[in-house]
């Protein structure tokens, strides 16, 4: 039996209950100063997801190149920082880099779900919808008429929502761009008609369970839409102006409103931050002037205080971008101006369990804003030759480190991507787990007790009450009572101690 805390158990007269006690609650991310390479993927694109078990899961996609054929794999990173390939996709084929809809999404059952292009030649690129459990068991749930054109979104109903990709007109007809719903049994429902020239892009599930997103258009302003996932009603909430064009990654705020930013400036604009409700009431909260930053990065991030936070890539008071905040009243404030050193944020902010916000910059710095408003910034502590961070940071629930992806120069002009982790020495967290241990009866012979740490560091055992330990053999004492076995791990230069 496994328990994260000590506890008292009533004991029946004929049995001796064996209690196990392990480390306390996992720690939280701290100032991250150590850069550690997990694995480099040649000419690949990587996406990361935190699984229901706290481990990091990811997908590596590689298009055909001078040295390889296209390939897609799924992997897991455990609490020791070890990466293991858990599935290789068959029939994967993609010419661009990266394919859409590649990110794994955690379902209501704790398993991972996703889509993948399945190109078998002879025309359209189809798609597959699959389930992948934490052990790596793969189940094909459905074949899609086209590949998915965006990552899956988990709905309030437990089903997933996305959009079909676009079929090229060279094969005798343009089609695709349909919003769809697919449940965990693989039942597919197309929610909208074909829209090959103006496809809708699903962005977020609202507090009302509806699907919100933006219609994409090449030459004309697009719009924000709301799709009722029950009735299928599609409603245009707001028509973008030229200055608001290309805003498509929205987030759900703590107030139930939707927030977004338009990073692609046109007509001399530097970008905006805006919000809207389910009725289409649209408000620009801030228009950047360049003096306070330009080109805000999507998506924005909700902080532990309920405010919305974000970064701009360029300009600002010191010329290297800004970190900003919009509170629930809609008031905008610049929190940090990036200068020449550590300049140019290039990824969305990540919020970790202790409420701090982390981000990275093109100049290969990691910065964070704690819940008290204190800002710190440090360069990646590594001798690796890095081009730029290539993904947002995510926090592992297994070792409390931050994981991300950086781009590096590969062979023949290719770009490799490398998964890394950031942590403060001596503060990686660890979890102790006991092997299954049933109650024992008085008079039973000594038996083995086994406990392991997620760090793979050795675990020490101690016993108290109606029992003693002889090595890893537990010897029961005479009489009715409680035997308590405690597992401890003192940590090392990387991992913190697991408190008794």
CSV table of C-alpha atoms in Angstrom, one decimal:
chain,number,residue,atom,x,y,z
A,1,UNK,CA,0.0,0.0,0.0
A,2,UNK,CA,1.3,3.5,-0.7
A,3,UNK,CA,0.5,6.7,1.2
A,4,UNK,CA,1.9,10.2,0.9
A,5,UNK,CA,1.2,10.9,4.6
A,6,UNK,CA,1.3,9.0,7.9
A,7,UNK,CA,-2.1,7.8,9.2
A,8,UNK,CA,-3.7,5.7,11.9
A,9,UNK,CA,-5.6,2.5,11.1
A,10,UNK,CA,-7.8,0.5,13.5
A,11,UNK,CA,-6.5,-3.1,13.7
A,12,UNK,CA,-8.6,-6.3,13.8
A,13,UNK,CA,-7.7,-8.8,16.5
A,14,UNK,CA,-6.5,-11.5,14.1
A,15,UNK,CA,-4.3,-9.3,11.8
A,16,UNK,CA,-1.4,-6.9,11.9
A,17,UNK,CA,-1.9,-3.8,9.7
A,18,UNK,CA,1.3,-2.7,7.9
A,19,UNK,CA,1.4,1.1,7.3
A,20,UNK,CA,3.7,2.7,4.8
A,21,UNK,CA,4.9,6.3,5.0
A,22,UNK,CA,6.7,8.1,2.1
A,23,UNK,CA,7.8,11.5,1.1
A,24,UNK,CA,5.5,14.5,1.6
A,25,UNK,CA,3.8,16.5,-1.2
A,26,UNK,CA,5.9,17.2,-4.3
A,27,UNK,CA,7.8,20.6,-4.3
A,28,UNK,CA,7.3,23.4,-6.8
A,29,UNK,CA,9.5,25.0,-9.4
A,30,UNK,CA,12.1,27.4,-8.2
A,31,UNK,CA,14.7,29.7,-9.8
A,32,UNK,CA,16.0,27.5,-12.7
A,33,UNK,CA,19.8,27.7,-13.1
A,34,UNK,CA,20.9,24.3,-14.5
A,35,UNK,CA,20.3,23.5,-18.2
A,36,UNK,CA,20.4,19.8,-18.9
A,37,UNK,CA,20.0,18.2,-22.4
A,38,UNK,CA,17.5,15.3,-22.4
A,39,UNK,CA,17.7,14.3,-26.1
A,40,UNK,CA,18.4,15.8,-29.5
A,41,UNK,CA,16.2,15.0,-32.4
A,42,UNK,CA,17.8,15.6,-35.9
A,43,UNK,CA,15.7,17.6,-38.3
A,44,UNK,CA,12.5,17.2,-36.1
A,45,UNK,CA,9.7,19.2,-34.6
A,46,UNK,CA,8.8,18.5,-31.0
A,47,UNK,CA,5.7,19.2,-28.9
A,48,UNK,CA,5.4,18.6,-25.2
A,49,UNK,CA,2.5,17.7,-22.9
A,50,UNK,CA,2.2,17.0,-19.2
A,51,UNK,CA,0.5,13.6,-18.7
A,52,UNK,CA,-2.0,12.7,-16.0
A,53,UNK,CA,0.8,10.9,-14.1
A,54,UNK,CA,3.0,14.0,-14.0
A,55,UNK,CA,5.5,12.7,-16.6
A,56,UNK,CA,6.3,14.7,-19.7
A,57,UNK,CA,5.0,13.2,-23.0
A,58,UNK,CA,5.8,14.4,-26.4
A,59,UNK,CA,5.7,13.9,-30.1
A,60,UNK,CA,8.6,14.1,-32.6
A,61,UNK,CA,7.8,14.6,-36.2
A,62,UNK,CA,10.4,14.6,-39.0
A,63,UNK,CA,9.7,15.2,-42.6
A,64,UNK,CA,11.7,13.5,-45.4
A,65,UNK,CA,15.2,15.0,-45.8
A,66,UNK,CA,18.5,14.3,-47.4
A,67,UNK,CA,19.2,11.6,-44.9
A,68,UNK,CA,15.9,10.1,-43.8
A,69,UNK,CA,12.3,9.3,-44.5
A,70,UNK,CA,9.4,11.0,-42.6
A,71,UNK,CA,8.9,9.7,-39.1
A,72,UNK,CA,6.7,10.3,-36.1
A,73,UNK,CA,7.3,9.0,-32.6
A,74,UNK,CA,5.7,9.5,-29.2
A,75,UNK,CA,7.9,9.5,-26.1
A,76,UNK,CA,7.8,9.8,-22.3
A,77,UNK,CA,10.2,11.6,-19.9
A,78,UNK,CA,10.1,10.2,-16.4
A,79,UNK,CA,11.2,11.7,-13.0
A,80,UNK,CA,14.9,10.9,-13.7
A,81,UNK,CA,14.8,12.9,-16.9
A,82,UNK,CA,15.1,9.7,-19.0
A,83,UNK,CA,13.4,9.8,-22.4
A,84,UNK,CA,11.8,6.6,-23.7
A,85,UNK,CA,10.1,6.1,-27.1
A,86,UNK,CA,6.7,4.6,-26.4
A,87,UNK,CA,5.3,4.4,-29.9
A,88,UNK,CA,6.4,4.8,-33.6
A,89,UNK,CA,3.6,5.7,-36.0
A,90,UNK,CA,3.1,3.6,-39.1
A,91,UNK,CA,2.1,5.2,-42.4
A,92,UNK,CA,3.1,8.7,-41.3
A,93,UNK,CA,3.8,10.9,-44.1
A,94,UNK,CA,4.2,14.7,-44.3
A,95,UNK,CA,6.1,17.0,-46.5
A,96,UNK,CA,5.9,20.2,-44.5
A,97,UNK,CA,7.5,21.0,-41.1
A,98,UNK,CA,5.7,20.6,-38.8
A,99,UNK,CA,2.4,18.9,-39.5
A,100,UNK,CA,-0.6,20.4,-37.8
A,101,UNK,CA,-2.5,18.7,-35.1
A,102,UNK,CA,0.5,16.9,-33.6
A,103,UNK,CA,0.2,17.8,-29.9
A,104,UNK,CA,-1.0,15.1,-27.5
A,105,UNK,CA,-4.0,16.0,-25.3
A,106,UNK,CA,-5.0,14.5,-22.0
A,107,UNK,CA,-8.5,13.1,-22.0
A,108,UNK,CA,-11.0,12.9,-19.1
A,109,UNK,CA,-9.9,9.3,-18.5
A,110,UNK,CA,-6.2,10.3,-18.1
A,111,UNK,CA,-5.1,8.8,-21.3
A,112,UNK,CA,-3.4,10.7,-24.2
A,113,UNK,CA,-5.3,11.4,-27.4
A,114,UNK,CA,-4.1,12.8,-30.7
A,115,UNK,CA,-4.2,12.8,-34.5
A,116,UNK,CA,-1.7,12.1,-37.1
A,117,UNK,CA,-1.5,12.5,-40.9
A,118,UNK,CA,-1.7,9.1,-42.6
A,119,UNK,CA,-0.4,9.3,-46.2
A,120,UNK,CA,-0.6,6.2,-48.2
A,121,UNK,CA,-0.3,7.8,-51.6
A,122,UNK,CA,-2.8,8.2,-54.3
A,123,UNK,CA,-4.3,11.6,-53.4
A,124,UNK,CA,-5.5,13.1,-50.1
A,125,UNK,CA,-3.6,12.9,-46.9
A,126,UNK,CA,-6.0,11.2,-44.5
A,127,UNK,CA,-5.8,11.3,-40.7
A,128,UNK,CA,-5.9,9.0,-37.7
A,129,UNK,CA,-7.4,9.6,-34.3
A,130,UNK,CA,-5.8,7.6,-31.6
A,131,UNK,CA,-5.5,6.9,-27.9
A,132,UNK,CA,-2.2,6.3,-26.1
A,133,UNK,CA,-2.1,5.3,-22.5
A,134,UNK,CA,0.7,6.2,-20.1
A,135,UNK,CA,2.3,2.7,-20.6
A,136,UNK,CA,2.5,3.4,-24.4
A,137,UNK,CA,-0.3,1.1,-25.5
A,138,UNK,CA,-1.6,2.5,-28.8
A,139,UNK,CA,-5.2,2.2,-30.0
A,140,UNK,CA,-6.4,3.5,-33.4
A,141,UNK,CA,-9.9,4.8,-32.7
A,142,UNK,CA,-10.9,6.2,-36.1
A,143,UNK,CA,-9.7,7.1,-39.6
A,144,UNK,CA,-10.4,10.7,-40.5
A,145,UNK,CA,-11.4,11.7,-44.1
A,146,UNK,CA,-8.6,14.3,-44.0
A,147,UNK,CA,-5.7,15.1,-41.6
A,148,UNK,CA,-6.6,17.4,-38.6
A,149,UNK,CA,-5.7,21.0,-39.3
A,150,UNK,CA,-5.2,22.0,-35.6
A,151,UNK,CA,-4.5,20.4,-32.2
A,152,UNK,CA,-7.4,18.7,-30.4
A,153,UNK,CA,-9.4,20.6,-27.8
A,154,UNK,CA,-11.1,18.7,-25.0
A,155,UNK,CA,-14.7,19.7,-24.6
A,156,UNK,CA,-16.8,19.7,-21.4
A,157,UNK,CA,-18.6,16.6,-22.8
A,158,UNK,CA,-15.3,14.6,-22.8
A,159,UNK,CA,-15.2,14.6,-26.7
A,160,UNK,CA,-12.6,16.4,-28.7
A,161,UNK,CA,-12.9,19.2,-31.2
A,162,UNK,CA,-10.7,20.3,-34.1
A,163,UNK,CA,-10.9,21.1,-37.9
A,164,UNK,CA,-10.1,19.1,-40.9
A,165,UNK,CA,-7.3,20.2,-43.1
A,166,UNK,CA,-7.6,21.4,-46.7
A,167,UNK,CA,-7.5,19.1,-49.7
A,168,UNK,CA,-5.6,20.6,-52.6
A,169,UNK,CA,-7.5,21.5,-55.6
A,170,UNK,CA,-5.1,19.7,-57.9
A,171,UNK,CA,-6.9,16.4,-57.1
A,172,UNK,CA,-10.1,17.5,-58.6
A,173,UNK,CA,-12.0,19.6,-56.0
A,174,UNK,CA,-11.3,21.7,-53.0
A,175,UNK,CA,-12.7,20.5,-49.8
A,176,UNK,CA,-12.0,20.3,-46.1
A,177,UNK,CA,-11.9,23.0,-43.4
A,178,UNK,CA,-14.8,21.4,-41.5
A,179,UNK,CA,-15.0,21.8,-37.7
A,180,UNK,CA,-15.6,18.4,-36.2
A,181,UNK,CA,-16.4,16.6,-33.0
A,182,UNK,CA,-15.0,13.1,-32.2
A,183,UNK,CA,-15.6,11.1,-29.1
A,184,UNK,CA,-13.4,8.6,-27.3
A,185,UNK,CA,-15.1,5.7,-29.2
A,186,UNK,CA,-14.1,7.3,-32.5
A,187,UNK,CA,-17.5,8.5,-33.6
A,188,UNK,CA,-16.9,11.5,-35.9
A,189,UNK,CA,-19.4,14.3,-36.5
A,190,UNK,CA,-18.8,17.1,-39.0
A,191,UNK,CA,-20.2,20.3,-37.4
A,192,UNK,CA,-19.7,22.7,-40.3
A,193,UNK,CA,-19.7,22.6,-44.1
A,194,UNK,CA,-16.5,22.6,-46.3
A,195,UNK,CA,-14.6,25.8,-46.1
A,196,UNK,CA,-11.4,25.2,-48.1
A,197,UNK,CA,-10.7,28.9,-48.8
A,198,UNK,CA,-11.8,30.4,-45.4
A,199,UNK,CA,-11.2,27.6,-42.8
A,200,UNK,CA,-12.2,28.2,-39.2
A,201,UNK,CA,-9.5,27.7,-36.6
A,202,UNK,CA,-10.7,26.3,-33.3
A,203,UNK,CA,-8.9,28.0,-30.4
A,204,UNK,CA,-10.6,27.4,-27.0
A,205,UNK,CA,-13.6,25.9,-25.2
A,206,UNK,CA,-15.5,28.6,-23.3
A,207,UNK,CA,-17.0,28.4,-19.8
A,208,UNK,CA,-20.3,27.8,-21.5
A,209,UNK,CA,-18.9,24.7,-23.3
A,210,UNK,CA,-19.0,26.3,-26.7
A,211,UNK,CA,-16.1,26.3,-29.2
A,212,UNK,CA,-14.5,29.6,-30.0
A,213,UNK,CA,-12.0,30.5,-32.7
A,214,UNK,CA,-11.2,32.6,-35.7
A,215,UNK,CA,-11.9,32.1,-39.3
A,216,UNK,CA,-8.7,32.4,-41.3
A,217,UNK,CA,-8.7,34.3,-44.6
A,218,UNK,CA,-5.8,35.2,-46.9
A,219,UNK,CA,-6.8,38.5,-48.5
A,220,UNK,CA,-9.7,39.8,-46.4
A,221,UNK,CA,-10.2,40.3,-42.7
A,222,UNK,CA,-11.5,37.3,-40.8
A,223,UNK,CA,-13.8,36.9,-37.9
A,224,UNK,CA,-14.2,35.4,-34.4
A,225,UNK,CA,-16.9,32.7,-34.2
A,226,UNK,CA,-18.8,30.8,-31.6
A,227,UNK,CA,-19.9,27.2,-32.3
A,228,UNK,CA,-22.6,25.8,-30.0
A,229,UNK,CA,-21.3,22.2,-29.5
A,230,UNK,CA,-24.9,20.9,-28.8
A,231,UNK,CA,-27.0,22.6,-31.4
A,232,UNK,CA,-24.2,23.1,-34.0
A,233,UNK,CA,-25.2,26.8,-34.4
A,234,UNK,CA,-22.3,28.8,-35.8
A,235,UNK,CA,-22.3,32.5,-34.9
A,236,UNK,CA,-20.0,35.3,-36.1
A,237,UNK,CA,-19.2,37.4,-32.9
A,238,UNK,CA,-16.8,40.0,-34.3
A,239,UNK,CA,-15.4,40.9,-37.8
A,240,UNK,CA,-11.7,41.8,-37.5
A,241,UNK,CA,-10.5,45.0,-38.9
A,242,UNK,CA,-7.2,45.1,-40.9
A,243,UNK,CA,-5.3,46.1,-37.7
A,244,UNK,CA,-6.8,43.1,-35.8
A,245,UNK,CA,-6.1,40.5,-38.5
A,246,UNK,CA,-4.4,37.2,-37.7
A,247,UNK,CA,-5.6,37.0,-34.1
A,248,UNK,CA,-6.6,33.4,-33.5
A,249,UNK,CA,-5.2,32.0,-30.3
A,250,UNK,CA,-7.6,32.8,-27.5
A,251,UNK,CA,-7.6,31.9,-23.8
A,252,UNK,CA,-10.4,31.7,-21.3
A,253,UNK,CA,-9.9,34.3,-18.5
A,254,UNK,CA,-10.7,33.8,-14.8
A,255,UNK,CA,-13.7,36.1,-15.4
A,256,UNK,CA,-15.2,33.8,-18.0
A,257,UNK,CA,-14.3,36.2,-20.9
A,258,UNK,CA,-12.1,35.3,-23.8
A,259,UNK,CA,-8.8,37.1,-24.3
A,260,UNK,CA,-6.4,37.4,-27.2
A,261,UNK,CA,-3.8,39.5,-29.0
A,262,UNK,CA,-2.9,40.2,-32.6
A,263,UNK,CA,0.9,39.9,-33.1
A,264,UNK,CA,0.9,40.4,-36.9
A,265,UNK,CA,1.0,44.1,-37.3
A,266,UNK,CA,-0.5,45.8,-40.4
A,267,UNK,CA,-1.4,49.3,-41.4
A,268,UNK,CA,1.4,50.6,-39.1
A,269,UNK,CA,-0.1,49.0,-36.0
A,270,UNK,CA,2.0,47.4,-33.3
A,271,UNK,CA,-0.6,44.9,-32.1
A,272,UNK,CA,-3.5,44.9,-29.6
A,273,UNK,CA,-4.7,43.0,-26.6
A,274,UNK,CA,-8.5,42.4,-26.6
A,275,UNK,CA,-11.3,40.5,-24.9
A,276,UNK,CA,-14.8,39.5,-25.9
A,277,UNK,CA,-17.8,37.6,-24.4
A,278,UNK,CA,-20.1,35.0,-25.8
A,279,UNK,CA,-22.4,37.6,-27.2
A,280,UNK,CA,-19.7,39.3,-29.3
A,281,UNK,CA,-19.0,42.3,-27.1
A,282,UNK,CA,-15.5,43.1,-28.2
A,283,UNK,CA,-13.1,45.5,-26.4
A,284,UNK,CA,-9.6,46.5,-27.3
A,285,UNK,CA,-7.9,46.7,-23.9
A,286,UNK,CA,-4.6,48.1,-25.1
A,287,UNK,CA,-3.1,49.2,-28.4
A,288,UNK,CA,0.7,49.0,-28.4
A,289,UNK,CA,2.6,52.0,-29.6
A,290,UNK,CA,6.1,50.5,-30.0
A,291,UNK,CA,7.3,52.6,-27.0
A,292,UNK,CA,5.6,50.1,-24.7
A,293,UNK,CA,6.4,47.0,-26.9
A,294,UNK,CA,5.2,45.5,-30.2
A,295,UNK,CA,4.1,42.2,-31.6
A,296,UNK,CA,2.5,40.5,-28.5
A,297,UNK,CA,2.9,36.7,-28.5
A,298,UNK,CA,-0.1,34.3,-28.4
A,299,UNK,CA,-1.6,32.8,-26.5
A,300,UNK,CA,-1.7,34.9,-23.4
A,301,UNK,CA,-1.5,33.4,-19.9
A,302,UNK,CA,-3.9,33.6,-16.9
A,303,UNK,CA,-1.9,34.3,-13.6
A,304,UNK,CA,-2.7,33.0,-10.2
A,305,UNK,CA,-4.2,36.4,-9.3
A,306,UNK,CA,-6.7,36.1,-12.2
A,307,UNK,CA,-5.0,38.7,-14.3
A,308,UNK,CA,-3.9,38.1,-17.9
A,309,UNK,CA,-0.1,38.2,-18.6
A,310,UNK,CA,1.8,38.3,-21.9
A,311,UNK,CA,5.0,39.4,-23.6
A,312,UNK,CA,5.9,41.4,-26.7
A,313,UNK,CA,8.7,40.3,-29.0
A,314,UNK,CA,10.2,43.7,-29.7
A,315,UNK,CA,10.5,47.4,-28.9
A,316,UNK,CA,9.5,48.9,-25.5
A,317,UNK,CA,11.3,51.3,-23.2
A,318,UNK,CA,14.6,49.3,-23.4
A,319,UNK,CA,14.2,48.0,-27.0
A,320,UNK,CA,14.0,44.3,-26.4
A,321,UNK,CA,10.3,43.6,-25.7
A,322,UNK,CA,8.2,43.7,-22.6
A,323,UNK,CA,6.4,41.7,-20.0
A,324,UNK,CA,2.9,43.0,-19.4
A,325,UNK,CA,-0.3,42.5,-17.4
A,326,UNK,CA,-4.0,43.2,-17.9
A,327,UNK,CA,-6.0,43.0,-14.7
A,328,UNK,CA,-9.7,41.9,-14.5
A,329,UNK,CA,-10.8,45.6,-14.7
A,330,UNK,CA,-9.0,45.8,-18.1
A,331,UNK,CA,-6.2,48.0,-16.8
A,332,UNK,CA,-2.9,47.5,-18.7
A,333,UNK,CA,0.6,47.8,-17.1
A,334,UNK,CA,4.1,47.1,-18.3
A,335,UNK,CA,5.9,45.0,-15.7
A,336,UNK,CA,9.3,44.5,-17.2
A,337,UNK,CA,11.3,46.0,-20.2
A,338,UNK,CA,13.8,43.7,-21.8
A,339,UNK,CA,17.1,45.4,-22.8
A,340,UNK,CA,20.0,44.3,-25.0
A,341,UNK,CA,21.0,41.5,-22.6
A,342,UNK,CA,18.3,38.7,-22.4
A,343,UNK,CA,16.2,40.4,-25.0
A,344,UNK,CA,13.3,39.5,-27.2
A,345,UNK,CA,10.8,37.0,-25.6
A,346,UNK,CA,9.7,34.5,-28.2
A,347,UNK,CA,7.4,32.0,-26.4
A,348,UNK,CA,4.1,32.2,-24.4
A,349,UNK,CA,4.5,32.4,-20.7
A,350,UNK,CA,4.1,29.2,-18.6
A,351,UNK,CA,2.4,29.3,-15.2
A,352,UNK,CA,3.7,26.7,-12.7
A,353,UNK,CA,2.2,25.2,-9.5
A,354,UNK,CA,3.6,27.9,-7.2
A,355,UNK,CA,2.0,30.6,-9.3
A,356,UNK,CA,5.2,31.9,-10.9
A,357,UNK,CA,5.3,32.7,-14.6
A,358,UNK,CA,8.3,31.5,-16.7
A,359,UNK,CA,9.4,32.5,-20.2
A,360,UNK,CA,12.3,32.4,-22.6
A,361,UNK,CA,14.0,34.8,-25.0
A,362,UNK,CA,15.6,34.6,-28.4
A,363,UNK,CA,18.9,35.4,-26.7
A,364,UNK,CA,18.6,32.1,-24.7
A,365,UNK,CA,17.6,33.5,-21.3
A,366,UNK,CA,15.0,32.1,-19.0
A,367,UNK,CA,13.1,34.6,-16.8
A,368,UNK,CA,10.4,34.3,-14.2
A,369,UNK,CA,8.0,36.5,-12.3
A,370,UNK,CA,7.0,35.1,-8.9
A,371,UNK,CA,3.7,35.6,-7.3
A,372,UNK,CA,5.0,38.5,-5.3
A,373,UNK,CA,6.0,40.3,-8.5
A,374,UNK,CA,9.7,39.8,-8.3
A,375,UNK,CA,11.4,39.4,-11.7
A,376,UNK,CA,14.6,37.5,-12.3
A,377,UNK,CA,16.4,36.5,-15.5
A,378,UNK,CA,19.3,34.1,-16.2
A,379,UNK,CA,21.1,32.8,-19.3
A,380,UNK,CA,20.9,29.2,-20.1
A,381,UNK,CA,23.8,27.6,-18.2
A,382,UNK,CA,25.1,25.4,-21.0
A,383,UNK,CA,27.9,25.1,-23.5
A,384,UNK,CA,25.4,23.9,-26.1
A,385,UNK,CA,25.2,25.9,-29.3
A,386,UNK,CA,21.6,27.1,-29.3
A,387,UNK,CA,19.8,29.0,-32.0
A,388,UNK,CA,16.6,29.9,-30.1
A,389,UNK,CA,14.0,28.4,-27.8
A,390,UNK,CA,11.4,26.6,-29.9
A,391,UNK,CA,8.5,25.8,-27.5
A,392,UNK,CA,6.9,27.1,-24.4
A,393,UNK,CA,8.1,25.7,-21.1
A,394,UNK,CA,6.1,23.0,-19.2
A,395,UNK,CA,6.4,21.9,-15.6
A,396,UNK,CA,6.9,18.2,-14.8
A,397,UNK,CA,4.8,16.8,-12.0
A,398,UNK,CA,7.4,14.0,-11.6
A,399,UNK,CA,10.6,16.0,-10.9
A,400,UNK,CA,9.3,19.6,-10.7
A,401,UNK,CA,11.7,20.7,-13.4
A,402,UNK,CA,10.8,22.9,-16.4
A,403,UNK,CA,11.0,21.2,-19.8
A,404,UNK,CA,11.3,22.9,-23.2
A,405,UNK,CA,12.7,22.6,-26.7
A,406,UNK,CA,15.5,24.6,-28.3
A,407,UNK,CA,16.5,24.7,-32.0
A,408,UNK,CA,20.1,23.8,-33.0
A,409,UNK,CA,22.0,23.7,-36.3
A,410,UNK,CA,21.9,20.3,-37.9
A,411,UNK,CA,23.5,18.7,-40.9
A,412,UNK,CA,23.2,20.1,-44.4
A,413,UNK,CA,21.4,23.2,-43.2
A,414,UNK,CA,18.7,21.2,-41.3
A,415,UNK,CA,17.4,22.5,-38.0
A,416,UNK,CA,17.5,20.0,-35.1
A,417,UNK,CA,15.3,20.3,-32.0
A,418,UNK,CA,16.6,19.3,-28.5
A,419,UNK,CA,14.5,18.6,-25.4
A,420,UNK,CA,16.0,20.1,-22.3
A,421,UNK,CA,15.2,20.6,-18.6
A,422,UNK,CA,15.9,23.5,-16.3
A,423,UNK,CA,16.2,23.2,-12.5
A,424,UNK,CA,17.9,24.5,-9.4
A,425,UNK,CA,20.6,22.1,-8.1
A,426,UNK,CA,19.4,20.1,-5.1
A,427,UNK,CA,15.7,21.0,-5.7
A,428,UNK,CA,14.4,18.4,-8.2
A,429,UNK,CA,11.5,16.7,-6.4
A,430,UNK,CA,11.0,13.0,-6.1
A,431,UNK,CA,8.2,10.5,-5.2
A,432,UNK,CA,8.6,7.3,-3.3
A,433,UNK,CA,6.3,4.4,-4.1
A,434,UNK,CA,5.9,1.1,-2.2
A,435,UNK,CA,5.3,-2.2,-4.0
A,436,UNK,CA,1.8,-3.6,-3.2
A,437,UNK,CA,1.8,-4.8,0.4
A,438,UNK,CA,-1.3,-6.5,1.8
A,439,UNK,CA,-2.2,-6.9,5.5
A,440,UNK,CA,-0.4,-9.8,7.2
A,441,UNK,CA,-1.6,-12.3,9.8
A,442,UNK,CA,0.2,-12.8,13.1
A,443,UNK,CA,2.7,-15.6,12.9
A,444,UNK,CA,3.6,-15.0,9.2
A,445,UNK,CA,7.3,-15.5,8.4
A,446,UNK,CA,9.4,-12.4,7.5
A,447,UNK,CA,8.7,-11.0,4.1
A,448,UNK,CA,10.3,-8.4,1.7
A,449,UNK,CA,9.3,-4.8,1.7
A,450,UNK,CA,10.2,-2.8,-1.4
A,451,UNK,CA,10.1,0.9,-2.1
A,452,UNK,CA,11.5,2.9,-5.0
A,453,UNK,CA,12.1,6.6,-5.7
A,454,UNK,CA,11.1,8.3,-8.9
A,455,UNK,CA,14.7,9.7,-9.0
A,456,UNK,CA,16.1,6.2,-9.1
A,457,UNK,CA,18.1,7.0,-6.0
A,458,UNK,CA,18.3,4.3,-3.3
A,459,UNK,CA,15.6,4.3,-0.6
A,460,UNK,CA,16.2,3.5,3.1
A,461,UNK,CA,13.6,1.8,5.2
A,462,UNK,CA,12.9,2.0,8.9
A,463,UNK,CA,10.2,0.2,11.0
A,464,UNK,CA,8.4,1.0,14.2
A,465,UNK,CA,5.6,-0.5,16.2
A,466,UNK,CA,5.0,-4.3,16.2
A,467,UNK,CA,7.8,-5.1,13.7
A,468,UNK,CA,11.5,-4.8,13.0
A,469,UNK,CA,13.6,-4.8,9.8
A,470,UNK,CA,16.4,-7.2,9.0
A,471,UNK,CA,17.7,-5.7,5.8
A,472,UNK,CA,14.7,-5.6,3.5
A,473,UNK,CA,13.0,-8.4,5.5
A,474,UNK,CA,10.1,-7.2,7.8
A,475,UNK,CA,9.8,-9.3,10.9
A,476,UNK,CA,6.5,-9.2,12.7
A,477,UNK,CA,6.4,-8.9,16.5
A,478,UNK,CA,4.1,-10.7,18.9
A,479,UNK,CA,0.6,-9.4,19.7
A,480,UNK,CA,-2.0,-7.3,18.0
A,481,UNK,CA,-0.9,-3.8,16.9
A,482,UNK,CA,0.3,-1.6,14.1
A,483,UNK,CA,3.5,-1.9,12.2
A,484,UNK,CA,4.7,1.3,10.5
A,485,UNK,CA,7.3,1.2,7.7
A,486,UNK,CA,8.8,4.5,6.6
A,487,UNK,CA,10.8,5.1,3.4
A,488,UNK,CA,13.3,7.9,3.1
A,489,UNK,CA,15.5,9.4,0.4
A,490,UNK,CA,18.0,12.1,1.3
A,491,UNK,CA,18.5,13.5,-2.2
A,492,UNK,CA,21.8,14.4,-3.9
A,493,UNK,CA,23.3,17.3,-5.9
A,494,UNK,CA,20.3,17.4,-8.2
A,495,UNK,CA,17.3,16.0,-6.1
A,496,UNK,CA,16.0,17.4,-2.9
A,497,UNK,CA,15.3,15.1,0.0
A,498,UNK,CA,12.0,13.3,0.3
A,499,UNK,CA,10.9,14.3,3.8
A,500,UNK,CA,9.8,11.5,6.1
